[in-house]
Short mmCIF file of C-alpha atoms in Angstrom, two decimals:
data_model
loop_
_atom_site.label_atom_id
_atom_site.label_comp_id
_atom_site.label_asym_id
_atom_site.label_seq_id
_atom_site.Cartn_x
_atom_site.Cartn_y
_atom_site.Cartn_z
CA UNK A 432 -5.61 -23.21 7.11
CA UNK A 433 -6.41 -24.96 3.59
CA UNK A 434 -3.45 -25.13 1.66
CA UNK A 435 -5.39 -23.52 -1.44
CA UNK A 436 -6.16 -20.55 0.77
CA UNK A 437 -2.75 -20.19 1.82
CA UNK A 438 -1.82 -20.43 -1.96
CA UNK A 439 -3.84 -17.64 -2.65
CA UNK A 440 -2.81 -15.26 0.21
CA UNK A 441 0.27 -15.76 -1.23
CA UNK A 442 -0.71 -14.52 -4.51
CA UNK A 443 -0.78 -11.53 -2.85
CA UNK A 444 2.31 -9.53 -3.58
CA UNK A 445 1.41 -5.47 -3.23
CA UNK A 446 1.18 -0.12 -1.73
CA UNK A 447 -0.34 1.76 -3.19
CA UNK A 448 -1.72 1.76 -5.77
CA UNK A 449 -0.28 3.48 -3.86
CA UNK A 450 2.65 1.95 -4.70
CA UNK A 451 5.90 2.87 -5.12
CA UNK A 452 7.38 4.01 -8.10
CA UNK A 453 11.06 2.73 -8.00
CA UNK A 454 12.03 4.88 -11.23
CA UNK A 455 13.38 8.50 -11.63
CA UNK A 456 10.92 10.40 -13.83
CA UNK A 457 10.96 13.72 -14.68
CA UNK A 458 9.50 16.08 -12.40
CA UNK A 459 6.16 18.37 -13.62
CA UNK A 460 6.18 21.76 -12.13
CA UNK A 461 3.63 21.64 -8.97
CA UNK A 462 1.65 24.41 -10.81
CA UNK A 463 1.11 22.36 -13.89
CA UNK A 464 -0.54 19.08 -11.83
CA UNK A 465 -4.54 19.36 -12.05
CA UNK A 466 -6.70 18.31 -9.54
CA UNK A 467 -6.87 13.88 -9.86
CA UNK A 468 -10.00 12.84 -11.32
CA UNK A 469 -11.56 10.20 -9.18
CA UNK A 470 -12.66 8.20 -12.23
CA UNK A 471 -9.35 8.06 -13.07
CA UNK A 472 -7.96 7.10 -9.81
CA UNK A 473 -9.75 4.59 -8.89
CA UNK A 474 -8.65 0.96 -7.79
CA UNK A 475 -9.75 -2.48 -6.05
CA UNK A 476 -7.00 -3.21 -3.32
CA UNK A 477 -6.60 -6.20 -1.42
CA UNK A 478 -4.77 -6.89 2.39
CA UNK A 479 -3.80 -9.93 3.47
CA UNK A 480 -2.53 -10.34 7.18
CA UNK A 481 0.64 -12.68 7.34
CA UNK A 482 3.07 -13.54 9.43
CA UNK A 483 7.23 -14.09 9.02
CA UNK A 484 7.76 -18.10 9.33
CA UNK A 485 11.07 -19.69 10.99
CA UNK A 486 12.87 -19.72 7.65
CA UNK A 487 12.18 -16.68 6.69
CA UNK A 488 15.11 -14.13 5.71
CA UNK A 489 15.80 -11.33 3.63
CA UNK A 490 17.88 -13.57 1.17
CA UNK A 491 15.06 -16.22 1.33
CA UNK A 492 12.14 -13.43 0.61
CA UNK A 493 14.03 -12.13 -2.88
CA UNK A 494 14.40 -15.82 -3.69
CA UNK A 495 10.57 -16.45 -2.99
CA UNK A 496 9.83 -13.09 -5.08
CA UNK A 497 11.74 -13.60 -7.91
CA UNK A 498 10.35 -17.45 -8.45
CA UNK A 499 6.63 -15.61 -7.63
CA UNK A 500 6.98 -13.33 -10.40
CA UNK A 501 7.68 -16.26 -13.02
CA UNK A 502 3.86 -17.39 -12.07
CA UNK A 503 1.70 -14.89 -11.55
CA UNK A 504 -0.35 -13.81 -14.25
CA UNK A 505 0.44 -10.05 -15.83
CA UNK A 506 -2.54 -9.75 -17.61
CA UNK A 507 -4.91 -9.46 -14.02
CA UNK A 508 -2.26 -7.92 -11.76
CA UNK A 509 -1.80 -4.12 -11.55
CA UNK A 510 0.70 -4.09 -8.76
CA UNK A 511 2.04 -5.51 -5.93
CA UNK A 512 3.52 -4.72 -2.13
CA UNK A 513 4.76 -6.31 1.17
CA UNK A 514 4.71 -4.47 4.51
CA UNK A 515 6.92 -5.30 7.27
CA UNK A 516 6.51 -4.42 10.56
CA UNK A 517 8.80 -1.25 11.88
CA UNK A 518 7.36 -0.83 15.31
CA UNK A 519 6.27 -2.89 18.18
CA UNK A 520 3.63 -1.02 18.89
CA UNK A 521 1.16 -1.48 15.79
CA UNK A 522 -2.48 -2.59 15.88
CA UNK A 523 -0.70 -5.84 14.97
CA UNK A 524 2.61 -5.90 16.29
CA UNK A 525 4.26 -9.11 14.68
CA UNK A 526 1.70 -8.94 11.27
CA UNK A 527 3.08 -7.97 8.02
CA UNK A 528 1.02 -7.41 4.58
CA UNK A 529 0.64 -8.08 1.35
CA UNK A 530 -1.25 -6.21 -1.01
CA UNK A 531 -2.31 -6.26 -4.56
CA UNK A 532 -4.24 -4.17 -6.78
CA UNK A 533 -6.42 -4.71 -9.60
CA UNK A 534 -8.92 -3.39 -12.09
CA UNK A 535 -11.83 -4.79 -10.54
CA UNK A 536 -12.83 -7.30 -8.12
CA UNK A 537 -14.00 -9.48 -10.97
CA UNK A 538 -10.43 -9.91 -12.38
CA UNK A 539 -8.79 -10.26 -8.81
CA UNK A 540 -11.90 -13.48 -8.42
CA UNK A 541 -10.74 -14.70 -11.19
CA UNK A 542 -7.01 -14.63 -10.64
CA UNK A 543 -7.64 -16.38 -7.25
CA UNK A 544 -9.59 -18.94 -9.07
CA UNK A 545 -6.85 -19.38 -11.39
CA UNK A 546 -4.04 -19.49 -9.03
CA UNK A 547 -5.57 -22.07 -6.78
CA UNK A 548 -5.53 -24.47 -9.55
CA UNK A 549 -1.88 -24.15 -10.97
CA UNK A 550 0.33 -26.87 -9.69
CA UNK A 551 3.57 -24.83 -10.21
CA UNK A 552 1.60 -22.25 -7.71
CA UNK A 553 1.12 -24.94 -5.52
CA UNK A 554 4.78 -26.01 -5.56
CA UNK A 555 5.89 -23.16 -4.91
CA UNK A 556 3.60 -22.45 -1.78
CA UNK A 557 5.12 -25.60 -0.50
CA UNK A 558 8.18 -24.26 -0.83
CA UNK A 559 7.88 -21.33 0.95
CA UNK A 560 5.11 -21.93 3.50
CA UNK A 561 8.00 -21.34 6.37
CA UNK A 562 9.45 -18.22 4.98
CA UNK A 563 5.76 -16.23 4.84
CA UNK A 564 1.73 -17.66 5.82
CA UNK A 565 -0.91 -15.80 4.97
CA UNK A 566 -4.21 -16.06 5.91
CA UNK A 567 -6.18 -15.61 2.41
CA UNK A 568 -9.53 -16.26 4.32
CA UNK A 569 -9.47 -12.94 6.31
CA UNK A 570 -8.32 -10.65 3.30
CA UNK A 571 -9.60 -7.10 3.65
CA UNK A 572 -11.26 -5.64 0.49
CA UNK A 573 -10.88 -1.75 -0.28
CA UNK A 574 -11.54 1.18 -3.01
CA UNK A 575 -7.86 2.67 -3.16
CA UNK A 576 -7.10 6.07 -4.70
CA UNK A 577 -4.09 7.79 -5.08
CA UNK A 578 -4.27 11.46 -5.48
CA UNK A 579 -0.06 12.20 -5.83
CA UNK A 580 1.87 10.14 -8.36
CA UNK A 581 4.51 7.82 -7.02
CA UNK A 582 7.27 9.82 -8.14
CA UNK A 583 5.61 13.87 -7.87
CA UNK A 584 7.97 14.44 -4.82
CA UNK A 585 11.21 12.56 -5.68
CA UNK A 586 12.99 9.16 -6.47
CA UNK A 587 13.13 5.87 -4.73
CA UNK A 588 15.91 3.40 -3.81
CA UNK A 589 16.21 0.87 -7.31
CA UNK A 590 15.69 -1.95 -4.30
CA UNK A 591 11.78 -1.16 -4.23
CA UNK A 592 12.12 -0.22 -0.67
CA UNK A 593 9.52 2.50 0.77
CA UNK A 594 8.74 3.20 4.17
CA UNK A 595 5.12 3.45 5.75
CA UNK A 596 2.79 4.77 8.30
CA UNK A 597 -0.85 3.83 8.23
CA UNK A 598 -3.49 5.91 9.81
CA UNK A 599 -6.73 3.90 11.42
CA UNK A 600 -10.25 6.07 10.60
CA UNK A 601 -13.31 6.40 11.31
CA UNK A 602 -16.60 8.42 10.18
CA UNK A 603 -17.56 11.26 12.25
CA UNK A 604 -21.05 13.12 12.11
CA UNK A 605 -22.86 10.45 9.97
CA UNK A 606 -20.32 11.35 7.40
CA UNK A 607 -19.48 8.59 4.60
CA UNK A 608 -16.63 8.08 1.83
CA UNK A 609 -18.19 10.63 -0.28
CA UNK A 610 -16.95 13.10 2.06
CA UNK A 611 -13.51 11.72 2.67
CA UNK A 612 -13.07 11.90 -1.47
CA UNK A 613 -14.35 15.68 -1.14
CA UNK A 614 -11.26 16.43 1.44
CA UNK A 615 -8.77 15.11 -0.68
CA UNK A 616 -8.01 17.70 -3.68
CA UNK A 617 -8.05 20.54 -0.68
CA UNK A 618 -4.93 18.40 1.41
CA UNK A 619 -3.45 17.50 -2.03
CA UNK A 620 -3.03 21.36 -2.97
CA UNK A 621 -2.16 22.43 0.38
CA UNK A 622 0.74 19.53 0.58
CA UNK A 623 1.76 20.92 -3.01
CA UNK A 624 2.05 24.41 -1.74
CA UNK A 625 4.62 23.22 0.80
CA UNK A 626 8.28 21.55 0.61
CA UNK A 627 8.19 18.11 -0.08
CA UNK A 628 10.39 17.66 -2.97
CA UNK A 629 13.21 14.88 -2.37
CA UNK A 630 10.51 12.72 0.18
CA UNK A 631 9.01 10.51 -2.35
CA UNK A 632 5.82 11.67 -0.23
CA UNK A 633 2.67 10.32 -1.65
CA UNK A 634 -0.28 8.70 -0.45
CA UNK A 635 -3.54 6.62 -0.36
CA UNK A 636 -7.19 6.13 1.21
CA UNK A 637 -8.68 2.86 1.29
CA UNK A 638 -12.17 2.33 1.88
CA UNK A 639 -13.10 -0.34 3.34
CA UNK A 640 -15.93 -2.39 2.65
CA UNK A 641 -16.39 -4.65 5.48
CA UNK A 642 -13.37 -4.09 8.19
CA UNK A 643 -14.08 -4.26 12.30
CA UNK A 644 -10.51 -2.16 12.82
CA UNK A 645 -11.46 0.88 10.42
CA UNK A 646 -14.28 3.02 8.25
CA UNK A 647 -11.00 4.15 5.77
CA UNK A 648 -7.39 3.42 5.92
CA UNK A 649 -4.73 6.72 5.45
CA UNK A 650 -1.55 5.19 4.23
CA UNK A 651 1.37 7.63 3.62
CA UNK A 652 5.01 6.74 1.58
CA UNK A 653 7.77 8.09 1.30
CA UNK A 654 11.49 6.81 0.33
CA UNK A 655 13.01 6.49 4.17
CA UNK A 656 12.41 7.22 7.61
CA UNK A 657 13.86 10.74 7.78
CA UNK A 658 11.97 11.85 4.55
CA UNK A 659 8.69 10.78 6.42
CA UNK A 660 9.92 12.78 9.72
CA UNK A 661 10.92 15.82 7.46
CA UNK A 662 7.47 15.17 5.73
CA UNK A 663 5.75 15.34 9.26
CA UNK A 664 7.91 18.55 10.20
CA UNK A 665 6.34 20.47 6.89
CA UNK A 666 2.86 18.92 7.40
CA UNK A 667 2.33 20.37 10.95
CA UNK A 668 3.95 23.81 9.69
CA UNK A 669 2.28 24.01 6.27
CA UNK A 670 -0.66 21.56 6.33
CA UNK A 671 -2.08 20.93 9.59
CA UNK A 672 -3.32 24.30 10.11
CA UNK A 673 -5.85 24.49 7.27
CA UNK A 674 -6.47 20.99 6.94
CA UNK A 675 -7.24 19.00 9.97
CA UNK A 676 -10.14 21.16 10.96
CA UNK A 677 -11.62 19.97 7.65
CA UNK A 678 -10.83 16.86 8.47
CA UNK A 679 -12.53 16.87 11.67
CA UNK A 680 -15.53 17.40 9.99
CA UNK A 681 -16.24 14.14 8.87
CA UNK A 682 -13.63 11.98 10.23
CA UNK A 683 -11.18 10.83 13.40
CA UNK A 684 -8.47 8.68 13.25
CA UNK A 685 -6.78 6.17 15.82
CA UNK A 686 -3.58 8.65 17.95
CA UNK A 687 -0.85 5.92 16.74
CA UNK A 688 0.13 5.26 13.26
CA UNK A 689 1.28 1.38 11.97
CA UNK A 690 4.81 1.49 10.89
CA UNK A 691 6.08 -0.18 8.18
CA UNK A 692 8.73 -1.52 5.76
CA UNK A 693 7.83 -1.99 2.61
CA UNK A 694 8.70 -3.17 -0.95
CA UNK A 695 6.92 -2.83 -4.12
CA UNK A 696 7.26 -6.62 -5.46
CA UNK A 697 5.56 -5.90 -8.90
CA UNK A 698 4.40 -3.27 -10.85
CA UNK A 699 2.55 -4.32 -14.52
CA UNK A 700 4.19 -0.85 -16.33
CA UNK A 701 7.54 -1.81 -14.61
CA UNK A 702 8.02 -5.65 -14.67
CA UNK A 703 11.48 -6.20 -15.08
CA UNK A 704 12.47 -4.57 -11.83
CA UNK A 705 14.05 -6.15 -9.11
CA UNK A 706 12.56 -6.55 -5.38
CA UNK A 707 15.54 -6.85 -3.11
CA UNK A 708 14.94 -6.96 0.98
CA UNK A 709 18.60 -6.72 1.82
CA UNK A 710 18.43 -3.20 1.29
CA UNK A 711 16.37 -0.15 2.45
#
């Protein structure tokens, strides 16, 4: 791989977006929270497959972080978040992630652009070429929304840590996207109706443009493991009854989920915050 793609895969620091909201916020009644207005919501999300080098560490990952964030440029970036993986049995067992979100795909061009011709960027991918590779060349492009703030359903650990599970779809019945955004505000009310306070539940769809492995991408969060089993306890007794026949309308998705590890790395609104991987 070129060394300027691999400088701009590691540009890519990510979510959701769908990313995780680290600080406590005040929590709006349920009742007050209006359906999300897809022109509102709206995002261009990037995925870029990498892989843990022979150096690589949780010590040696805040290290490469915190140098990262002294480059990258504030003004393009809307937030970003690495995956690692929790379970052997993923689409891509050993593959982590790294996502970022922007405005547009024009900005995130230009950004690239811009990255691959700083020297300081390209110092720095020197330096840490053994702790993380990514493979900039086979990014996967998406239109992210978020229906459920970050923080709707509780706090999350001051580390950035959030755990993940990724659902693999596809379009059923010659349905399209448009239908997929029609589901949403119906699961969002029906997950609001149940018990999720204290999970940090929220979640994401990602669209994908061009992707052999999936028509959309369902990515849930929450703050740890046992908030996303309690989360899957209320969802089959609250949620699942009403809402997966909908879902079967237009849509399937693969039986397994991907498991992941993750940590929000940067967040534009919330850029002092600190990205440790010790902790989870």
């Amino acid at each position: 791989m070129r060394t300027s793609l691999k400088l701009v895969a590691l540009l890519l620091a990510t979510s959701i977006l769908f990313g995780c909201n680290d600080s406590a916020a005040p929590q709006n009644p349920t009742a007050q929270r209006s359906a999300f207005n897809l022109a509102d919501a709206t995002y261009f999300n990037e995925f870029v497959p990498c892989t843990l080098g022979s150096e690589s560490s949780p010590e040696k990952m805040n290290q490469m972080i915190a140098e990262w964030k002294t480059l990258i440029n504030s003004e393009a970036l809307d937030g970003g978040w690495i995956y690692l993986p929790a379970s052997e049995e993923n689409t891509y067992p050993a593959g982590a992630w790294w996502e970022l979100q922007w405005a547009s795909k024009e900005s995130a061009d230009e950004a690239w652009e811009q990255w691959g011709q700083d020297s300081a960027a390209i110092d720095w991918t020197a330096k840490y070429e053994s702790v993380l590779s990514c493979d900039a060349q086979n990014r996967n492009n998406f239109e992210a929304v978020f229906p459920v703030d970050a923080d709707e359903f509780g706090e999350f650990s001051d580390s950035g840590y959030f755990y993940s599970e990724v659902l693999l779809c596809r379009y059923e019945k010659g349905a399209d996207k448009n239908d997929a955004k029609e589901f949403l505000n119906s699961y969002t009310e029906a997950v609001r109706a149940s018990d999720y306070q204290g999970t940090g539940y929220h979640f994401g769809n990602y669209y994908a443009s061009d992707n052999t492995d999936a028509d959309f991408l369902w990515g849930e969060y929450t703050n740890s493991k046992p908030s996303y089993d309690r989360v899957v306890e209320l969802f089959a007794r609250d949620v699942e009854p009403t809402q997966f026949p909908l879902f079967s309308e237009f849509a399937s998705c693969k039986e397994e989920t991907d498991k992941y590890n993750g940590w929000t790395v940067y967040e534009r609104d919330e850029s002092d915050s600190s990205t440790d991987f010790t902790r989870m």
